[in-house]
Amino acid sequence: MIKKIRAVFEKYMIRPMLYQCATKISIALVLCLLWDKFINREQYYSLVEFAFFVAGIFFLALAWFQYLRLDGPRFHHLLEEKKEKKKKKQHFTKDIVDFADEKIISFSELSDEERVVCRFLGDLLCAALFLIPAGIALVL
């Protein structure tokens, strides 16, 4: 499975993955704070221990569903022709001028397999960002 992710993942997929991750993290953080403000009024549960843990488990479930989409069979791809991937030109000097004419690729321009990998890695990153503080709070 890791080989398949490495085969699909390219550098230009980092930006859409981080944009989705930032959106998901901000929504989950707002929901955690609303839960702490309105539902957890008696302060029975800690925000980090409970709400962050639930958000992290939710993101792990989303990552699992993306994993199943990436690994599972798809019947609608049987009749489609395989697309040829274009090789990007390599820059040798790594100056900013070398990258000025390159187009920034958005999430909607990615292929279906690249979208699934972006969502999968983004959900794993979100889960880690919520589960690590929850785990530290549970240990302390």
mmCIF file of N, CA and C in Angstrom:
data_model
loop_
_atom_site.group_PDB
_atom_site.id
_atom_site.type_symbol
_atom_site.label_atom_id
_atom_site.label_comp_id
_atom_site.label_asym_id
_atom_site.label_seq_id
_atom_site.Cartn_x
_atom_site.Cartn_y
_atom_site.Cartn_z
ATOM 1 N N MET A 1 0.812 -1.191 0.000
ATOM 2 C CA MET A 1 0.000 0.000 0.000
ATOM 3 C C MET A 1 0.856 1.257 0.000
ATOM 4 N N ILE A 2 1.954 1.228 0.758
ATOM 5 C CA ILE A 2 2.837 2.392 0.809
ATOM 6 C C ILE A 2 3.472 2.627 -0.552
ATOM 7 N N LYS A 3 3.755 1.548 -1.265
ATOM 8 C CA LYS A 3 4.318 1.689 -2.608
ATOM 9 C C LYS A 3 3.343 2.396 -3.537
ATOM 10 N N LYS A 4 2.067 2.094 -3.393
ATOM 11 C CA LYS A 4 1.055 2.738 -4.235
ATOM 12 C C LYS A 4 0.949 4.227 -3.915
ATOM 13 N N ILE A 5 1.010 4.570 -2.639
ATOM 14 C CA ILE A 5 0.949 5.984 -2.244
ATOM 15 C C ILE A 5 2.181 6.717 -2.759
ATOM 16 N N ARG A 6 3.346 6.099 -2.634
ATOM 17 C CA ARG A 6 4.573 6.724 -3.146
ATOM 18 C C ARG A 6 4.543 6.875 -4.659
ATOM 19 N N ALA A 7 3.920 5.933 -5.342
ATOM 20 C CA ALA A 7 3.844 6.016 -6.801
ATOM 21 C C ALA A 7 2.926 7.150 -7.246
ATOM 22 N N VAL A 8 1.893 7.433 -6.468
ATOM 23 C CA VAL A 8 0.917 8.459 -6.839
ATOM 24 C C VAL A 8 1.338 9.836 -6.344
ATOM 25 N N PHE A 9 1.963 9.909 -5.165
ATOM 26 C CA PHE A 9 2.248 11.193 -4.529
ATOM 27 C C PHE A 9 3.341 11.949 -5.278
ATOM 28 N N GLU A 10 3.082 13.215 -5.539
ATOM 29 C CA GLU A 10 4.046 14.122 -6.174
ATOM 30 C C GLU A 10 4.144 15.387 -5.321
ATOM 31 N N LYS A 11 5.166 16.193 -5.567
ATOM 32 C CA LYS A 11 5.376 17.413 -4.780
ATOM 33 C C LYS A 11 4.243 18.418 -4.925
ATOM 34 N N TYR A 12 3.641 18.496 -6.104
ATOM 35 C CA TYR A 12 2.594 19.481 -6.318
ATOM 36 C C TYR A 12 1.314 19.157 -5.546
ATOM 37 N N MET A 13 1.239 17.991 -4.922
ATOM 38 C CA MET A 13 0.061 17.609 -4.150
ATOM 39 C C MET A 13 0.131 18.090 -2.701
ATOM 40 N N ILE A 14 1.272 18.649 -2.290
ATOM 41 C CA ILE A 14 1.425 19.086 -0.899
ATOM 42 C C ILE A 14 0.520 20.280 -0.607
ATOM 43 N N ARG A 15 0.464 21.242 -1.525
ATOM 44 C CA ARG A 15 -0.347 22.442 -1.299
ATOM 45 C C ARG A 15 -1.837 22.124 -1.126
ATOM 46 N N PRO A 16 -2.471 21.336 -2.023
ATOM 47 C CA PRO A 16 -3.886 21.026 -1.791
ATOM 48 C C PRO A 16 -4.121 20.221 -0.521
ATOM 49 N N MET A 17 -3.167 19.351 -0.188
ATOM 50 C CA MET A 17 -3.304 18.558 1.027
ATOM 51 C C MET A 17 -3.267 19.455 2.266
ATOM 52 N N LEU A 18 -2.352 20.415 2.290
ATOM 53 C CA LEU A 18 -2.263 21.309 3.443
ATOM 54 C C LEU A 18 -3.452 22.258 3.532
ATOM 55 N N TYR A 19 -3.969 22.699 2.378
ATOM 56 C CA TYR A 19 -5.162 23.550 2.396
ATOM 57 C C TYR A 19 -6.350 22.798 2.977
ATOM 58 N N GLN A 20 -6.543 21.559 2.565
ATOM 59 C CA GLN A 20 -7.650 20.773 3.117
ATOM 60 C C GLN A 20 -7.434 20.498 4.602
ATOM 61 N N CYS A 21 -6.200 20.234 4.970
ATOM 62 C CA CYS A 21 -5.890 19.953 6.363
ATOM 63 C C CYS A 21 -6.164 21.181 7.240
ATOM 64 N N ALA A 22 -5.788 22.354 6.764
ATOM 65 C CA ALA A 22 -6.037 23.579 7.534
ATOM 66 C C ALA A 22 -7.531 23.826 7.705
ATOM 67 N N THR A 23 -8.302 23.567 6.668
ATOM 68 C CA THR A 23 -9.747 23.750 6.762
ATOM 69 C C THR A 23 -10.361 22.772 7.751
ATOM 70 N N LYS A 24 -9.964 21.515 7.654
ATOM 71 C CA LYS A 24 -10.520 20.500 8.558
ATOM 72 C C LYS A 24 -10.127 20.762 10.011
ATOM 73 N N ILE A 25 -8.885 21.177 10.227
ATOM 74 C CA ILE A 25 -8.433 21.444 11.590
ATOM 75 C C ILE A 25 -9.184 22.632 12.184
ATOM 76 N N SER A 26 -9.388 23.669 11.396
ATOM 77 C CA SER A 26 -10.091 24.838 11.926
ATOM 78 C C SER A 26 -11.546 24.509 12.250
ATOM 79 N N ILE A 27 -12.206 23.737 11.416
ATOM 80 C CA ILE A 27 -13.594 23.346 11.691
ATOM 81 C C ILE A 27 -13.662 22.473 12.939
ATOM 82 N N ALA A 28 -12.749 21.503 13.045
ATOM 83 C CA ALA A 28 -12.753 20.623 14.219
ATOM 84 C C ALA A 28 -12.426 21.399 15.489
ATOM 85 N N LEU A 29 -11.521 22.351 15.395
ATOM 86 C CA LEU A 29 -11.173 23.149 16.568
ATOM 87 C C LEU A 29 -12.355 24.013 17.019
ATOM 88 N N VAL A 30 -13.075 24.586 16.069
ATOM 89 C CA VAL A 30 -14.262 25.371 16.405
ATOM 90 C C VAL A 30 -15.328 24.477 17.054
ATOM 91 N N LEU A 31 -15.526 23.281 16.513
ATOM 92 C CA LEU A 31 -16.505 22.355 17.104
ATOM 93 C C LEU A 31 -16.087 21.932 18.512
ATOM 94 N N CYS A 32 -14.792 21.709 18.722
ATOM 95 C CA CYS A 32 -14.314 21.356 20.061
ATOM 96 C C CYS A 32 -14.538 22.499 21.049
ATOM 97 N N LEU A 33 -14.270 23.719 20.616
ATOM 98 C CA LEU A 33 -14.477 24.865 21.501
ATOM 99 C C LEU A 33 -15.960 25.106 21.779
ATOM 100 N N LEU A 34 -16.819 24.906 20.776
ATOM 101 C CA LEU A 34 -18.265 25.029 21.004
ATOM 102 C C LEU A 34 -18.761 23.952 21.961
ATOM 103 N N TRP A 35 -18.230 22.742 21.817
ATOM 104 C CA TRP A 35 -18.604 21.673 22.742
ATOM 105 C C TRP A 35 -18.196 22.045 24.163
ATOM 106 N N ASP A 36 -16.998 22.584 24.303
ATOM 107 C CA ASP A 36 -16.514 22.948 25.636
ATOM 108 C C ASP A 36 -17.315 24.100 26.233
ATOM 109 N N LYS A 37 -17.752 25.028 25.401
ATOM 110 C CA LYS A 37 -18.475 26.202 25.899
ATOM 111 C C LYS A 37 -19.927 25.884 26.248
ATOM 112 N N PHE A 38 -20.630 25.131 25.378
ATOM 113 C CA PHE A 38 -22.073 24.961 25.562
ATOM 114 C C PHE A 38 -22.491 23.615 26.134
ATOM 115 N N ILE A 39 -21.807 22.561 25.822
ATOM 116 C CA ILE A 39 -22.231 21.245 26.308
ATOM 117 C C ILE A 39 -21.501 20.868 27.589
ATOM 118 N N ASN A 40 -20.234 21.162 27.657
ATOM 119 C CA ASN A 40 -19.416 20.818 28.810
ATOM 120 C C ASN A 40 -19.394 21.973 29.816
ATOM 121 N N ARG A 41 -20.557 22.412 30.233
ATOM 122 C CA ARG A 41 -20.650 23.582 31.111
ATOM 123 C C ARG A 41 -20.153 23.285 32.526
ATOM 124 N N GLU A 42 -20.323 22.076 32.977
ATOM 125 C CA GLU A 42 -19.895 21.721 34.333
ATOM 126 C C GLU A 42 -18.412 21.359 34.389
ATOM 127 N N GLN A 43 -17.746 21.342 33.260
ATOM 128 C CA GLN A 43 -16.321 21.015 33.146
ATOM 129 C C GLN A 43 -15.999 19.630 33.705
ATOM 130 N N TYR A 44 -16.871 18.657 33.379
ATOM 131 C CA TYR A 44 -16.607 17.277 33.775
ATOM 132 C C TYR A 44 -15.450 16.685 32.983
ATOM 133 N N TYR A 45 -15.338 17.077 31.729
ATOM 134 C CA TYR A 45 -14.312 16.540 30.848
ATOM 135 C C TYR A 45 -13.358 17.652 30.425
ATOM 136 N N SER A 46 -12.121 17.298 30.234
ATOM 137 C CA SER A 46 -11.138 18.252 29.747
ATOM 138 C C SER A 46 -11.291 18.388 28.233
ATOM 139 N N LEU A 47 -11.093 19.585 27.732
ATOM 140 C CA LEU A 47 -11.200 19.837 26.296
ATOM 141 C C LEU A 47 -10.188 19.017 25.518
ATOM 142 N N VAL A 48 -8.966 19.004 25.980
ATOM 143 C CA VAL A 48 -7.906 18.308 25.247
ATOM 144 C C VAL A 48 -8.072 16.798 25.366
ATOM 145 N N GLU A 49 -8.403 16.317 26.549
ATOM 146 C CA GLU A 49 -8.514 14.876 26.729
ATOM 147 C C GLU A 49 -9.696 14.285 25.977
ATOM 148 N N PHE A 50 -10.832 14.921 26.021
ATOM 149 C CA PHE A 50 -12.028 14.321 25.451
ATOM 150 C C PHE A 50 -12.306 14.798 24.035
ATOM 151 N N ALA A 51 -12.448 16.083 23.836
ATOM 152 C CA ALA A 51 -12.858 16.604 22.526
ATOM 153 C C ALA A 51 -11.779 16.389 21.466
ATOM 154 N N PHE A 52 -10.525 16.621 21.820
ATOM 155 C CA PHE A 52 -9.456 16.395 20.848
ATOM 156 C C PHE A 52 -9.322 14.916 20.516
ATOM 157 N N PHE A 53 -9.534 14.064 21.513
ATOM 158 C CA PHE A 53 -9.473 12.624 21.263
ATOM 159 C C PHE A 53 -10.578 12.187 20.305
ATOM 160 N N VAL A 54 -11.779 12.685 20.511
ATOM 161 C CA VAL A 54 -12.898 12.340 19.622
ATOM 162 C C VAL A 54 -12.641 12.866 18.206
ATOM 163 N N ALA A 55 -12.121 14.079 18.095
ATOM 164 C CA ALA A 55 -11.801 14.637 16.778
ATOM 165 C C ALA A 55 -10.708 13.819 16.095
ATOM 166 N N GLY A 56 -9.695 13.408 16.839
ATOM 167 C CA GLY A 56 -8.634 12.579 16.270
ATOM 168 C C GLY A 56 -9.137 11.240 15.787
ATOM 169 N N ILE A 57 -10.011 10.611 16.556
ATOM 170 C CA ILE A 57 -10.599 9.333 16.138
ATOM 171 C C ILE A 57 -11.473 9.530 14.907
ATOM 172 N N PHE A 58 -12.192 10.645 14.832
ATOM 173 C CA PHE A 58 -13.002 10.943 13.654
ATOM 174 C C PHE A 58 -12.119 11.074 12.410
ATOM 175 N N PHE A 59 -10.981 11.759 12.543
ATOM 176 C CA PHE A 59 -10.080 11.900 11.400
ATOM 177 C C PHE A 59 -9.428 10.572 11.031
ATOM 178 N N LEU A 60 -9.168 9.716 12.013
ATOM 179 C CA LEU A 60 -8.670 8.380 11.694
ATOM 180 C C LEU A 60 -9.710 7.574 10.917
ATOM 181 N N ALA A 61 -10.979 7.729 11.275
ATOM 182 C CA ALA A 61 -12.041 7.042 10.532
ATOM 183 C C ALA A 61 -12.126 7.567 9.096
ATOM 184 N N LEU A 62 -11.995 8.867 8.928
ATOM 185 C CA LEU A 62 -11.986 9.423 7.570
ATOM 186 C C LEU A 62 -10.801 8.902 6.767
ATOM 187 N N ALA A 63 -9.633 8.804 7.410
ATOM 188 C CA ALA A 63 -8.457 8.266 6.729
ATOM 189 C C ALA A 63 -8.668 6.802 6.360
ATOM 190 N N TRP A 64 -9.346 6.059 7.222
ATOM 191 C CA TRP A 64 -9.620 4.657 6.925
ATOM 192 C C TRP A 64 -10.524 4.530 5.693
ATOM 193 N N PHE A 65 -11.539 5.369 5.612
ATOM 194 C CA PHE A 65 -12.416 5.317 4.440
ATOM 195 C C PHE A 65 -11.662 5.689 3.166
ATOM 196 N N GLN A 66 -10.736 6.648 3.247
ATOM 197 C CA GLN A 66 -9.933 6.997 2.076
ATOM 198 C C GLN A 66 -8.977 5.863 1.721
ATOM 199 N N TYR A 67 -8.473 5.175 2.721
ATOM 200 C CA TYR A 67 -7.627 4.009 2.472
ATOM 201 C C TYR A 67 -8.404 2.924 1.734
ATOM 202 N N LEU A 68 -9.637 2.715 2.165
ATOM 203 C CA LEU A 68 -10.463 1.713 1.479
ATOM 204 C C LEU A 68 -10.762 2.137 0.048
ATOM 205 N N ARG A 69 -10.985 3.412 -0.183
ATOM 206 C CA ARG A 69 -11.204 3.900 -1.543
ATOM 207 C C ARG A 69 -9.961 3.720 -2.400
ATOM 208 N N LEU A 70 -8.796 3.922 -1.797
ATOM 209 C CA LEU A 70 -7.545 3.785 -2.542
ATOM 210 C C LEU A 70 -7.217 2.322 -2.814
ATOM 211 N N ASP A 71 -7.522 1.456 -1.877
ATOM 212 C CA ASP A 71 -7.155 0.049 -1.985
ATOM 213 C C ASP A 71 -8.231 -0.800 -2.636
ATOM 214 N N GLY A 72 -9.475 -0.377 -2.542
ATOM 215 C CA GLY A 72 -10.583 -1.204 -2.992
ATOM 216 C C GLY A 72 -10.779 -1.197 -4.491
ATOM 217 N N PRO A 73 -11.530 -2.187 -4.967
ATOM 218 C CA PRO A 73 -11.803 -2.244 -6.412
ATOM 219 C C PRO A 73 -12.809 -1.177 -6.824
ATOM 220 N N ARG A 74 -12.626 -0.690 -8.025
ATOM 221 C CA ARG A 74 -13.549 0.297 -8.590
ATOM 222 C C ARG A 74 -14.006 -0.226 -9.938
ATOM 223 N N PHE A 75 -15.284 -0.326 -10.097
ATOM 224 C CA PHE A 75 -15.807 -0.868 -11.334
ATOM 225 C C PHE A 75 -15.908 0.169 -12.437
ATOM 226 N N HIS A 76 -16.002 1.429 -12.080
ATOM 227 C CA HIS A 76 -16.158 2.447 -13.106
ATOM 228 C C HIS A 76 -14.855 2.726 -13.834
ATOM 229 N N HIS A 77 -13.731 2.185 -13.367
ATOM 230 C CA HIS A 77 -12.458 2.397 -14.051
ATOM 231 C C HIS A 77 -12.154 1.289 -15.062
ATOM 232 N N LEU A 78 -12.990 0.268 -15.143
ATOM 233 C CA LEU A 78 -12.690 -0.838 -16.041
ATOM 234 C C LEU A 78 -12.772 -0.437 -17.507
ATOM 235 N N LEU A 79 -13.664 0.463 -17.846
ATOM 236 C CA LEU A 79 -13.861 0.828 -19.240
ATOM 237 C C LEU A 79 -13.082 2.059 -19.655
ATOM 238 N N GLU A 80 -12.418 2.705 -18.713
ATOM 239 C CA GLU A 80 -11.683 3.913 -19.038
ATOM 240 C C GLU A 80 -10.277 3.577 -19.521
ATOM 241 N N GLU A 81 -9.765 4.423 -20.375
ATOM 242 C CA GLU A 81 -8.395 4.256 -20.831
ATOM 243 C C GLU A 81 -7.450 4.883 -19.820
ATOM 244 N N LYS A 82 -6.251 4.339 -19.733
ATOM 245 C CA LYS A 82 -5.267 4.901 -18.813
ATOM 246 C C LYS A 82 -4.693 6.172 -19.409
ATOM 247 N N LYS A 83 -4.540 7.164 -18.550
ATOM 248 C CA LYS A 83 -3.996 8.442 -18.974
ATOM 249 C C LYS A 83 -2.487 8.421 -18.833
ATOM 250 N N GLU A 84 -1.824 9.027 -19.776
ATOM 251 C CA GLU A 84 -0.374 9.155 -19.718
ATOM 252 C C GLU A 84 -0.024 10.322 -18.805
ATOM 253 N N LYS A 85 0.927 10.118 -17.894
ATOM 254 C CA LYS A 85 1.363 11.195 -17.024
ATOM 255 C C LYS A 85 2.463 11.975 -17.713
ATOM 256 N N LYS A 86 2.368 13.281 -17.613
ATOM 257 C CA LYS A 86 3.384 14.152 -18.189
ATOM 258 C C LYS A 86 4.540 14.282 -17.212
ATOM 259 N N LYS A 87 5.730 14.243 -17.743
ATOM 260 C CA LYS A 87 6.916 14.464 -16.923
ATOM 261 C C LYS A 87 7.135 15.958 -16.787
ATOM 262 N N LYS A 88 7.365 16.410 -15.580
ATOM 263 C CA LYS A 88 7.644 17.820 -15.365
ATOM 264 C C LYS A 88 9.120 18.068 -15.579
ATOM 265 N N LYS A 89 9.440 19.240 -16.078
ATOM 266 C CA LYS A 89 10.839 19.581 -16.281
ATOM 267 C C LYS A 89 11.506 19.852 -14.936
ATOM 268 N N GLN A 90 12.750 19.431 -14.848
ATOM 269 C CA GLN A 90 13.510 19.608 -13.624
ATOM 270 C C GLN A 90 14.288 20.917 -13.688
ATOM 271 N N HIS A 91 14.326 21.607 -12.596
ATOM 272 C CA HIS A 91 15.087 22.842 -12.502
ATOM 273 C C HIS A 91 16.408 22.541 -11.809
ATOM 274 N N PHE A 92 17.469 23.062 -12.366
ATOM 275 C CA PHE A 92 18.782 22.759 -11.819
ATOM 276 C C PHE A 92 19.280 23.813 -10.838
ATOM 277 N N THR A 93 18.904 25.061 -11.029
ATOM 278 C CA THR A 93 19.441 26.111 -10.173
ATOM 279 C C THR A 93 18.608 26.348 -8.926
ATOM 280 N N LYS A 94 17.350 26.007 -8.940
ATOM 281 C CA LYS A 94 16.428 26.162 -7.810
ATOM 282 C C LYS A 94 16.238 27.623 -7.405
ATOM 283 N N ASP A 95 16.332 28.544 -8.346
ATOM 284 C CA ASP A 95 16.040 29.944 -8.080
ATOM 285 C C ASP A 95 14.545 30.175 -8.184
ATOM 286 N N ILE A 96 14.064 31.261 -7.586
ATOM 287 C CA ILE A 96 12.642 31.582 -7.638
ATOM 288 C C ILE A 96 12.203 31.900 -9.061
ATOM 289 N N VAL A 97 13.122 32.382 -9.870
ATOM 290 C CA VAL A 97 12.795 32.709 -11.253
ATOM 291 C C VAL A 97 12.467 31.439 -12.044
ATOM 292 N N ASP A 98 13.065 30.326 -11.677
ATOM 293 C CA ASP A 98 12.793 29.066 -12.356
ATOM 294 C C ASP A 98 11.351 28.625 -12.161
ATOM 295 N N PHE A 99 10.756 28.986 -11.053
ATOM 296 C CA PHE A 99 9.412 28.544 -10.729
ATOM 297 C C PHE A 99 8.341 29.581 -11.044
ATOM 298 N N ALA A 100 8.716 30.698 -11.586
ATOM 299 C CA ALA A 100 7.759 31.780 -11.830
ATOM 300 C C ALA A 100 6.734 31.418 -12.891
ATOM 301 N N ASP A 101 7.102 30.627 -13.869
ATOM 302 C CA ASP A 101 6.177 30.309 -14.952
ATOM 303 C C ASP A 101 5.391 29.027 -14.712
ATOM 304 N N GLU A 102 5.605 28.356 -13.595
ATOM 305 C CA GLU A 102 4.883 27.126 -13.311
ATOM 306 C C GLU A 102 3.491 27.432 -12.771
ATOM 307 N N LYS A 103 2.558 26.619 -13.175
ATOM 308 C CA LYS A 103 1.171 26.786 -12.752
ATOM 309 C C LYS A 103 0.954 26.082 -11.412
ATOM 310 N N ILE A 104 0.230 26.737 -10.513
ATOM 311 C CA ILE A 104 -0.122 26.129 -9.240
ATOM 312 C C ILE A 104 -1.341 25.248 -9.468
ATOM 313 N N ILE A 105 -1.228 23.987 -9.093
ATOM 314 C CA ILE A 105 -2.298 23.025 -9.334
ATOM 315 C C ILE A 105 -3.217 22.988 -8.121
ATOM 316 N N SER A 106 -4.504 23.154 -8.361
ATOM 317 C CA SER A 106 -5.483 23.114 -7.282
ATOM 318 C C SER A 106 -6.002 21.686 -7.109
ATOM 319 N N PHE A 107 -6.793 21.498 -6.066
ATOM 320 C CA PHE A 107 -7.333 20.170 -5.764
ATOM 321 C C PHE A 107 -8.260 19.676 -6.861
ATOM 322 N N SER A 108 -9.006 20.576 -7.474
ATOM 323 C CA SER A 108 -9.959 20.163 -8.501
ATOM 324 C C SER A 108 -9.271 19.704 -9.791
ATOM 325 N N GLU A 109 -8.014 20.089 -9.976
ATOM 326 C CA GLU A 109 -7.286 19.686 -11.173
ATOM 327 C C GLU A 109 -6.567 18.354 -11.025
ATOM 328 N N LEU A 110 -6.583 17.774 -9.836
ATOM 329 C CA LEU A 110 -5.917 16.499 -9.609
ATOM 330 C C LEU A 110 -6.768 15.353 -10.136
ATOM 331 N N SER A 111 -6.124 14.230 -10.440
ATOM 332 C CA SER A 111 -6.863 13.044 -10.864
ATOM 333 C C SER A 111 -7.548 12.418 -9.649
ATOM 334 N N ASP A 112 -8.431 11.471 -9.881
ATOM 335 C CA ASP A 112 -9.176 10.856 -8.781
ATOM 336 C C ASP A 112 -8.253 10.158 -7.789
ATOM 337 N N GLU A 113 -7.255 9.449 -8.282
ATOM 338 C CA GLU A 113 -6.336 8.740 -7.401
ATOM 339 C C GLU A 113 -5.498 9.721 -6.584
ATOM 340 N N GLU A 114 -5.095 10.815 -7.193
ATOM 341 C CA GLU A 114 -4.330 11.829 -6.470
ATOM 342 C C GLU A 114 -5.186 12.510 -5.411
ATOM 343 N N ARG A 115 -6.452 12.720 -5.696
ATOM 344 C CA ARG A 115 -7.355 13.298 -4.700
ATOM 345 C C ARG A 115 -7.495 12.395 -3.485
ATOM 346 N N VAL A 116 -7.626 11.097 -3.727
ATOM 347 C CA VAL A 116 -7.775 10.155 -2.627
ATOM 348 C C VAL A 116 -6.516 10.145 -1.764
ATOM 349 N N VAL A 117 -5.347 10.176 -2.401
ATOM 350 C CA VAL A 117 -4.095 10.194 -1.642
ATOM 351 C C VAL A 117 -3.974 11.491 -0.845
ATOM 352 N N CYS A 118 -4.359 12.624 -1.441
ATOM 353 C CA CYS A 118 -4.332 13.903 -0.712
ATOM 354 C C CYS A 118 -5.245 13.861 0.501
ATOM 355 N N ARG A 119 -6.444 13.346 0.321
ATOM 356 C CA ARG A 119 -7.376 13.259 1.451
ATOM 357 C C ARG A 119 -6.853 12.310 2.521
ATOM 358 N N PHE A 120 -6.304 11.176 2.101
ATOM 359 C CA PHE A 120 -5.793 10.178 3.039
ATOM 360 C C PHE A 120 -4.670 10.761 3.889
ATOM 361 N N LEU A 121 -3.673 11.371 3.246
ATOM 362 C CA LEU A 121 -2.547 11.936 3.986
ATOM 363 C C LEU A 121 -2.969 13.143 4.826
ATOM 364 N N GLY A 122 -3.900 13.943 4.316
ATOM 365 C CA GLY A 122 -4.404 15.075 5.087
ATOM 366 C C GLY A 122 -5.165 14.639 6.327
ATOM 367 N N ASP A 123 -5.974 13.600 6.192
ATOM 368 C CA ASP A 123 -6.709 13.085 7.349
ATOM 369 C C ASP A 123 -5.763 12.474 8.386
ATOM 370 N N LEU A 124 -4.711 11.808 7.914
ATOM 371 C CA LEU A 124 -3.732 11.277 8.861
ATOM 372 C C LEU A 124 -3.010 12.397 9.601
ATOM 373 N N LEU A 125 -2.690 13.463 8.902
ATOM 374 C CA LEU A 125 -2.034 14.600 9.540
ATOM 375 C C LEU A 125 -2.959 15.261 10.561
ATOM 376 N N CYS A 126 -4.220 15.427 10.203
ATOM 377 C CA CYS A 126 -5.193 16.003 11.147
ATOM 378 C C CYS A 126 -5.357 15.115 12.374
ATOM 379 N N ALA A 127 -5.429 13.801 12.162
ATOM 380 C CA ALA A 127 -5.570 12.874 13.287
ATOM 381 C C ALA A 127 -4.364 12.969 14.207
ATOM 382 N N ALA A 128 -3.177 13.067 13.629
ATOM 383 C CA ALA A 128 -1.977 13.175 14.464
ATOM 384 C C ALA A 128 -1.968 14.483 15.252
ATOM 385 N N LEU A 129 -2.396 15.573 14.611
ATOM 386 C CA LEU A 129 -2.393 16.865 15.298
ATOM 387 C C LEU A 129 -3.406 16.933 16.435
ATOM 388 N N PHE A 130 -4.438 16.111 16.397
ATOM 389 C CA PHE A 130 -5.405 16.091 17.501
ATOM 390 C C PHE A 130 -5.103 14.991 18.517
ATOM 391 N N LEU A 131 -4.575 13.861 18.066
ATOM 392 C CA LEU A 131 -4.344 12.755 18.990
ATOM 393 C C LEU A 131 -3.079 12.930 19.832
ATOM 394 N N ILE A 132 -2.074 13.609 19.314
ATOM 395 C CA ILE A 132 -0.844 13.795 20.084
ATOM 396 C C ILE A 132 -1.100 14.622 21.348
ATOM 397 N N PRO A 133 -1.773 15.803 21.261
ATOM 398 C CA PRO A 133 -2.074 16.510 22.518
ATOM 399 C C PRO A 133 -3.012 15.724 23.449
ATOM 400 N N ALA A 134 -3.955 14.992 22.869
ATOM 401 C CA ALA A 134 -4.858 14.194 23.702
ATOM 402 C C ALA A 134 -4.098 13.089 24.416
ATOM 403 N N GLY A 135 -3.178 12.469 23.728
ATOM 404 C CA GLY A 135 -2.365 11.419 24.355
ATOM 405 C C GLY A 135 -1.465 11.956 25.453
ATOM 406 N N ILE A 136 -0.877 13.123 25.213
ATOM 407 C CA ILE A 136 -0.025 13.744 26.233
ATOM 408 C C ILE A 136 -0.864 14.132 27.450
ATOM 409 N N ALA A 137 -2.066 14.654 27.224
ATOM 410 C CA ALA A 137 -2.932 15.037 28.353
ATOM 411 C C ALA A 137 -3.397 13.822 29.133
ATOM 412 N N LEU A 138 -3.617 12.701 28.448
ATOM 413 C CA LEU A 138 -4.043 11.498 29.170
ATOM 414 C C LEU A 138 -2.917 10.919 30.013
ATOM 415 N N VAL A 139 -1.696 11.022 29.531
ATOM 416 C CA VAL A 139 -0.556 10.486 30.281
ATOM 417 C C VAL A 139 -0.256 11.336 31.506
ATOM 418 N N LEU A 140 -0.381 12.642 31.361
ATOM 419 C CA LEU A 140 -0.072 13.526 32.497
ATOM 420 C C LEU A 140 -1.207 13.563 33.436
#
